[in-house]
Amino acid sequence: SNSVKQTGQITVSEGASVTMNCTYTSTGYPTLFWYVEYPSKPLQLLQRETMENSKNFGGGNIKDKNSPIVKYSVQVSDSAVYYCLLVCGTDKLIFGTGTRLQVFP
Amino acid sequence: DAGITQSPRHKVTETGTPVTLRCHQTENHRYMYWYRQDPGHGLRLIHYSYGVKDTDKGEVSDGYSVSRSKTEDFLLTLESATSSQTSVYFCAIGRRTSDRNEQFFGPGTRLTVL
């Protein structure tokens, strides 16, 4: 079966680097998307990861079923909830529960 | 801006009343989706549509129905609202290629069922 897991919350100080994991179980070759939700704003697409460009994606290899997103030198304005979306085949969509990133000055 | 609007943006209703949420797109995309977002659950797919009059259930479809009579509108109906349906509802459109599905979301509708 297909599933997606994300860390619930990460709290850091400004200037830190943050790795947010997306650990998934999938049959076949999925596409992975990262979305960000800032307070009071709709979801926004951050980036997508496919099998073909996995080598260019810092930190993870989609074949290993973990595809993290890395943010360097985070700012307070990066505080948001980051969602991982797994798309399997043509229509099976699975969202993770999101990672809440809190950045303090 | 993918040209997606939702209406109403906020609604308070009573248990047992019918509620219809509307999603409207201006870009003529074939795929449209309805999600609900709840603390601890993230986004969950309710129903989706892959064309006019073509719809299918998502993982949390019980208590919801949808209709797509024209490309630009995707309606979500709660036939008899319950308090457990208090949530934020997001509509999305899907831009599809041969093997990719990129989604863009509307601004959301906050529904409170008393």
CSV table of C-alpha atoms in Angstrom, one decimal:
chain,number,residue,atom,x,y,z
A,1,SER,CA,0.0,0.0,0.0
A,2,ASN,CA,1.0,3.6,-0.4
A,3,SER,CA,1.7,5.9,2.6
A,4,VAL,CA,3.5,9.1,3.5
A,5,LYS,CA,5.0,10.1,6.8
A,6,GLN,CA,6.4,13.5,7.9
A,7,THR,CA,7.9,14.8,11.1
A,8,GLY,CA,5.3,16.8,13.1
A,9,GLN,CA,7.2,19.9,14.1
A,10,ILE,CA,10.7,21.4,13.9
A,11,THR,CA,11.8,24.4,15.9
A,12,VAL,CA,15.0,26.2,15.0
A,13,SER,CA,16.7,29.6,15.3
A,14,GLU,CA,17.3,31.9,12.4
A,15,GLY,CA,20.3,31.0,10.2
A,16,ALA,CA,20.0,27.3,10.9
A,17,SER,CA,19.7,24.7,8.1
A,18,VAL,CA,16.7,22.4,8.3
A,19,THR,CA,16.0,19.0,6.8
A,20,MET,CA,12.4,18.0,6.6
A,21,ASN,CA,11.8,14.3,5.7
A,22,CYS,CA,9.1,12.7,3.7
A,23,THR,CA,9.2,9.0,4.1
A,24,TYR,CA,6.9,7.1,1.8
A,25,THR,CA,5.9,3.6,0.8
A,26,SER,CA,4.9,3.2,-2.7
A,27,THR,CA,4.6,0.7,-5.5
A,28,GLY,CA,5.9,1.8,-8.8
A,29,TYR,CA,7.5,5.1,-9.6
A,30,PRO,CA,5.8,8.0,-7.9
A,31,THR,CA,6.1,11.7,-8.3
A,32,LEU,CA,6.7,13.7,-5.1
A,33,PHE,CA,5.7,17.3,-4.5
A,34,TRP,CA,6.4,19.7,-1.7
A,35,TYR,CA,3.9,22.3,-0.8
A,36,VAL,CA,4.1,25.1,1.7
A,37,GLU,CA,1.3,26.7,3.6
A,38,TYR,CA,2.0,30.1,5.1
A,39,PRO,CA,-0.5,31.5,7.7
A,40,SER,CA,-3.8,32.6,6.1
A,41,LYS,CA,-2.6,31.8,2.6
A,42,PRO,CA,-3.4,28.9,0.2
A,43,LEU,CA,-1.1,26.1,-0.4
A,44,GLN,CA,1.8,26.9,-2.7
A,45,LEU,CA,3.9,24.4,-4.7
A,46,LEU,CA,7.5,24.5,-3.7
A,47,GLN,CA,9.0,21.8,-5.9
A,48,ARG,CA,8.6,18.4,-7.4
A,49,GLU,CA,10.8,15.4,-7.5
A,50,THR,CA,10.6,12.7,-10.1
A,51,MET,CA,12.6,9.5,-10.7
A,52,GLU,CA,14.5,11.2,-13.5
A,53,ASN,CA,15.8,14.2,-11.6
A,54,SER,CA,16.4,12.6,-8.3
A,55,LYS,CA,20.1,12.9,-8.6
A,56,ASN,CA,19.8,16.7,-8.6
A,57,PHE,CA,17.6,16.8,-5.5
A,58,GLY,CA,19.7,17.6,-2.4
A,59,GLY,CA,19.7,15.0,0.3
A,60,GLY,CA,17.5,12.2,-1.0
A,61,ASN,CA,17.0,9.6,-3.6
A,62,ILE,CA,13.4,8.9,-4.4
A,63,LYS,CA,14.3,5.3,-5.0
A,64,ASP,CA,15.2,5.0,-1.3
A,65,LYS,CA,11.7,6.1,-0.4
A,66,ASN,CA,12.8,9.1,1.5
A,67,SER,CA,12.8,12.5,-0.2
A,68,PRO,CA,13.6,15.3,2.1
A,69,ILE,CA,13.5,19.0,1.5
A,70,VAL,CA,16.4,21.1,2.8
A,71,LYS,CA,16.3,24.8,3.6
A,72,TYR,CA,19.5,26.6,4.3
A,73,SER,CA,19.8,29.7,6.6
A,74,VAL,CA,16.1,29.8,7.4
A,75,GLN,CA,14.4,33.0,8.4
A,76,VAL,CA,11.4,33.8,10.6
A,77,SER,CA,9.5,34.2,7.4
A,78,ASP,CA,10.1,30.6,6.5
A,79,SER,CA,7.8,29.6,9.4
A,80,ALA,CA,5.0,27.6,7.9
A,81,VAL,CA,3.7,24.1,7.4
A,82,TYR,CA,5.4,22.0,4.7
A,83,TYR,CA,3.4,19.2,3.1
A,84,CYS,CA,4.7,16.3,1.1
A,85,LEU,CA,2.4,15.0,-1.6
A,86,LEU,CA,2.9,11.6,-3.2
A,87,VAL,CA,1.3,10.9,-6.6
A,88,CYS,CA,1.2,7.3,-7.6
A,89,GLY,CA,0.1,6.4,-11.1
A,90,THR,CA,-2.4,8.8,-12.6
A,91,ASP,CA,-4.9,9.6,-9.8
A,92,LYS,CA,-3.8,8.2,-6.4
A,93,LEU,CA,-2.8,11.2,-4.3
A,94,ILE,CA,-1.5,11.0,-0.7
A,95,PHE,CA,-0.7,14.0,1.4
A,96,GLY,CA,1.5,13.8,4.5
A,97,THR,CA,0.3,15.3,7.7
A,98,GLY,CA,2.7,18.2,7.3
A,99,THR,CA,5.8,19.4,9.2
A,100,ARG,CA,5.3,22.7,11.1
A,101,LEU,CA,8.5,24.7,10.9
A,102,GLN,CA,8.9,27.3,13.5
A,103,VAL,CA,11.9,29.7,13.2
A,104,PHE,CA,12.7,32.0,16.1
A,105,PRO,CA,14.8,35.1,15.9
B,1,ASP,CA,-2.4,32.4,-9.9
B,2,ALA,CA,-4.1,29.4,-11.5
B,3,GLY,CA,-7.5,31.1,-11.7
B,4,ILE,CA,-9.2,29.2,-8.9
B,5,THR,CA,-11.9,30.7,-6.7
B,6,GLN,CA,-14.0,29.1,-4.0
B,7,SER,CA,-17.3,30.3,-2.6
B,8,PRO,CA,-18.2,30.9,0.0
B,9,ARG,CA,-15.0,31.6,1.8
B,10,HIS,CA,-16.6,31.2,5.2
B,11,LYS,CA,-19.8,29.6,6.3
B,12,VAL,CA,-21.4,28.7,9.6
B,13,THR,CA,-24.3,26.3,9.5
B,14,GLU,CA,-26.3,24.1,11.8
B,15,THR,CA,-26.2,20.3,12.0
B,16,GLY,CA,-28.6,18.6,9.6
B,17,THR,CA,-28.7,21.4,7.0
B,18,PRO,CA,-27.5,21.0,3.4
B,19,VAL,CA,-24.4,22.9,2.3
B,20,THR,CA,-22.9,23.3,-1.1
B,21,LEU,CA,-19.4,24.7,-1.7
B,22,ARG,CA,-18.4,25.9,-5.2
B,23,CYS,CA,-15.0,25.7,-6.9
B,24,HIS,CA,-14.6,27.7,-10.1
B,25,GLN,CA,-11.6,27.6,-12.5
B,26,THR,CA,-10.9,29.8,-15.5
B,27,GLU,CA,-8.2,27.7,-17.2
B,28,ASN,CA,-10.3,24.8,-18.6
B,29,HIS,CA,-8.4,22.1,-16.7
B,30,ARG,CA,-9.9,18.6,-16.8
B,31,TYR,CA,-8.9,17.5,-13.3
B,32,MET,CA,-10.4,19.0,-10.2
B,33,TYR,CA,-10.2,17.9,-6.6
B,34,TRP,CA,-11.8,18.6,-3.2
B,35,TYR,CA,-9.8,18.2,0.0
B,36,ARG,CA,-10.4,18.8,3.6
B,37,GLN,CA,-7.7,19.9,6.0
B,38,ASP,CA,-7.8,19.1,9.7
B,39,PRO,CA,-5.3,19.3,12.4
B,40,GLY,CA,-3.4,16.1,12.8
B,41,HIS,CA,-4.7,14.7,9.5
B,42,GLY,CA,-3.2,17.0,6.9
B,43,LEU,CA,-5.0,17.2,3.6
B,44,ARG,CA,-7.3,14.4,2.7
B,45,LEU,CA,-8.9,13.9,-0.6
B,46,ILE,CA,-12.7,13.8,-0.6
B,47,HIS,CA,-13.7,13.5,-4.2
B,48,TYR,CA,-12.1,14.3,-7.5
B,49,SER,CA,-13.2,14.8,-11.1
B,50,TYR,CA,-11.5,13.9,-14.3
B,51,GLY,CA,-14.0,15.5,-16.6
B,52,VAL,CA,-17.5,16.7,-17.0
B,53,LYS,CA,-19.8,14.3,-15.2
B,54,ASP,CA,-16.9,12.1,-14.4
B,55,THR,CA,-16.1,11.9,-10.7
B,56,ASP,CA,-14.7,9.4,-8.2
B,57,LYS,CA,-14.3,9.0,-4.5
B,58,GLY,CA,-11.3,9.9,-2.4
B,59,GLU,CA,-10.3,8.5,1.0
B,60,VAL,CA,-12.9,10.5,3.0
B,61,SER,CA,-15.9,10.6,0.7
B,62,ASP,CA,-18.6,9.5,3.2
B,63,GLY,CA,-21.2,12.2,3.8
B,64,TYR,CA,-20.1,14.2,0.7
B,65,SER,CA,-21.3,14.2,-2.9
B,66,VAL,CA,-20.0,16.2,-5.9
B,67,SER,CA,-21.1,17.3,-9.3
B,68,ARG,CA,-19.4,18.6,-12.4
B,69,SER,CA,-21.9,19.7,-15.0
B,70,LYS,CA,-19.4,21.9,-16.7
B,71,THR,CA,-15.6,22.1,-16.9
B,72,GLU,CA,-15.2,25.3,-14.9
B,73,ASP,CA,-17.3,24.3,-11.8
B,74,PHE,CA,-16.9,21.6,-9.3
B,75,LEU,CA,-19.5,21.5,-6.5
B,76,LEU,CA,-19.1,19.8,-3.2
B,77,THR,CA,-22.3,19.1,-1.3
B,78,LEU,CA,-22.9,18.0,2.3
B,79,GLU,CA,-26.4,16.6,2.2
B,80,SER,CA,-26.9,16.8,5.9
B,81,ALA,CA,-24.0,18.6,7.7
B,82,THR,CA,-22.5,17.1,10.9
B,83,SER,CA,-20.1,18.7,13.4
B,84,SER,CA,-17.4,16.3,12.2
B,85,GLN,CA,-17.5,18.1,8.9
B,86,THR,CA,-16.3,21.3,10.4
B,87,SER,CA,-13.1,21.9,8.5
B,88,VAL,CA,-11.3,23.9,5.9
B,89,TYR,CA,-12.1,22.8,2.4
B,90,PHE,CA,-9.6,23.2,-0.4
B,91,CYS,CA,-10.3,22.9,-4.1
B,92,ALA,CA,-7.5,22.1,-6.5
B,93,ILE,CA,-7.0,21.8,-10.2
B,94,GLY,CA,-4.6,19.4,-11.8
B,95,ARG,CA,-2.3,20.2,-14.7
B,96,ARG,CA,-1.5,16.9,-16.1
B,97,THR,CA,1.1,15.7,-18.6
B,98,SER,CA,1.7,12.1,-19.6
B,99,ASP,CA,3.1,11.1,-16.3
B,100,ARG,CA,2.9,14.1,-14.0
B,101,ASN,CA,0.1,15.7,-12.0
B,102,GLU,CA,0.8,19.2,-10.7
B,103,GLN,CA,-1.8,20.7,-8.5
B,104,PHE,CA,-2.8,24.3,-7.7
B,105,PHE,CA,-5.1,25.1,-4.9
B,106,GLY,CA,-7.8,27.6,-4.3
B,107,PRO,CA,-7.9,29.9,-1.2
B,108,GLY,CA,-10.0,27.5,0.9
B,109,THR,CA,-13.4,27.6,2.5
B,110,ARG,CA,-13.8,27.5,6.3
B,111,LEU,CA,-16.9,25.7,7.3
B,112,THR,CA,-18.2,25.5,10.8
B,113,VAL,CA,-21.1,23.2,11.6
B,114,LEU,CA,-22.7,23.9,15.0
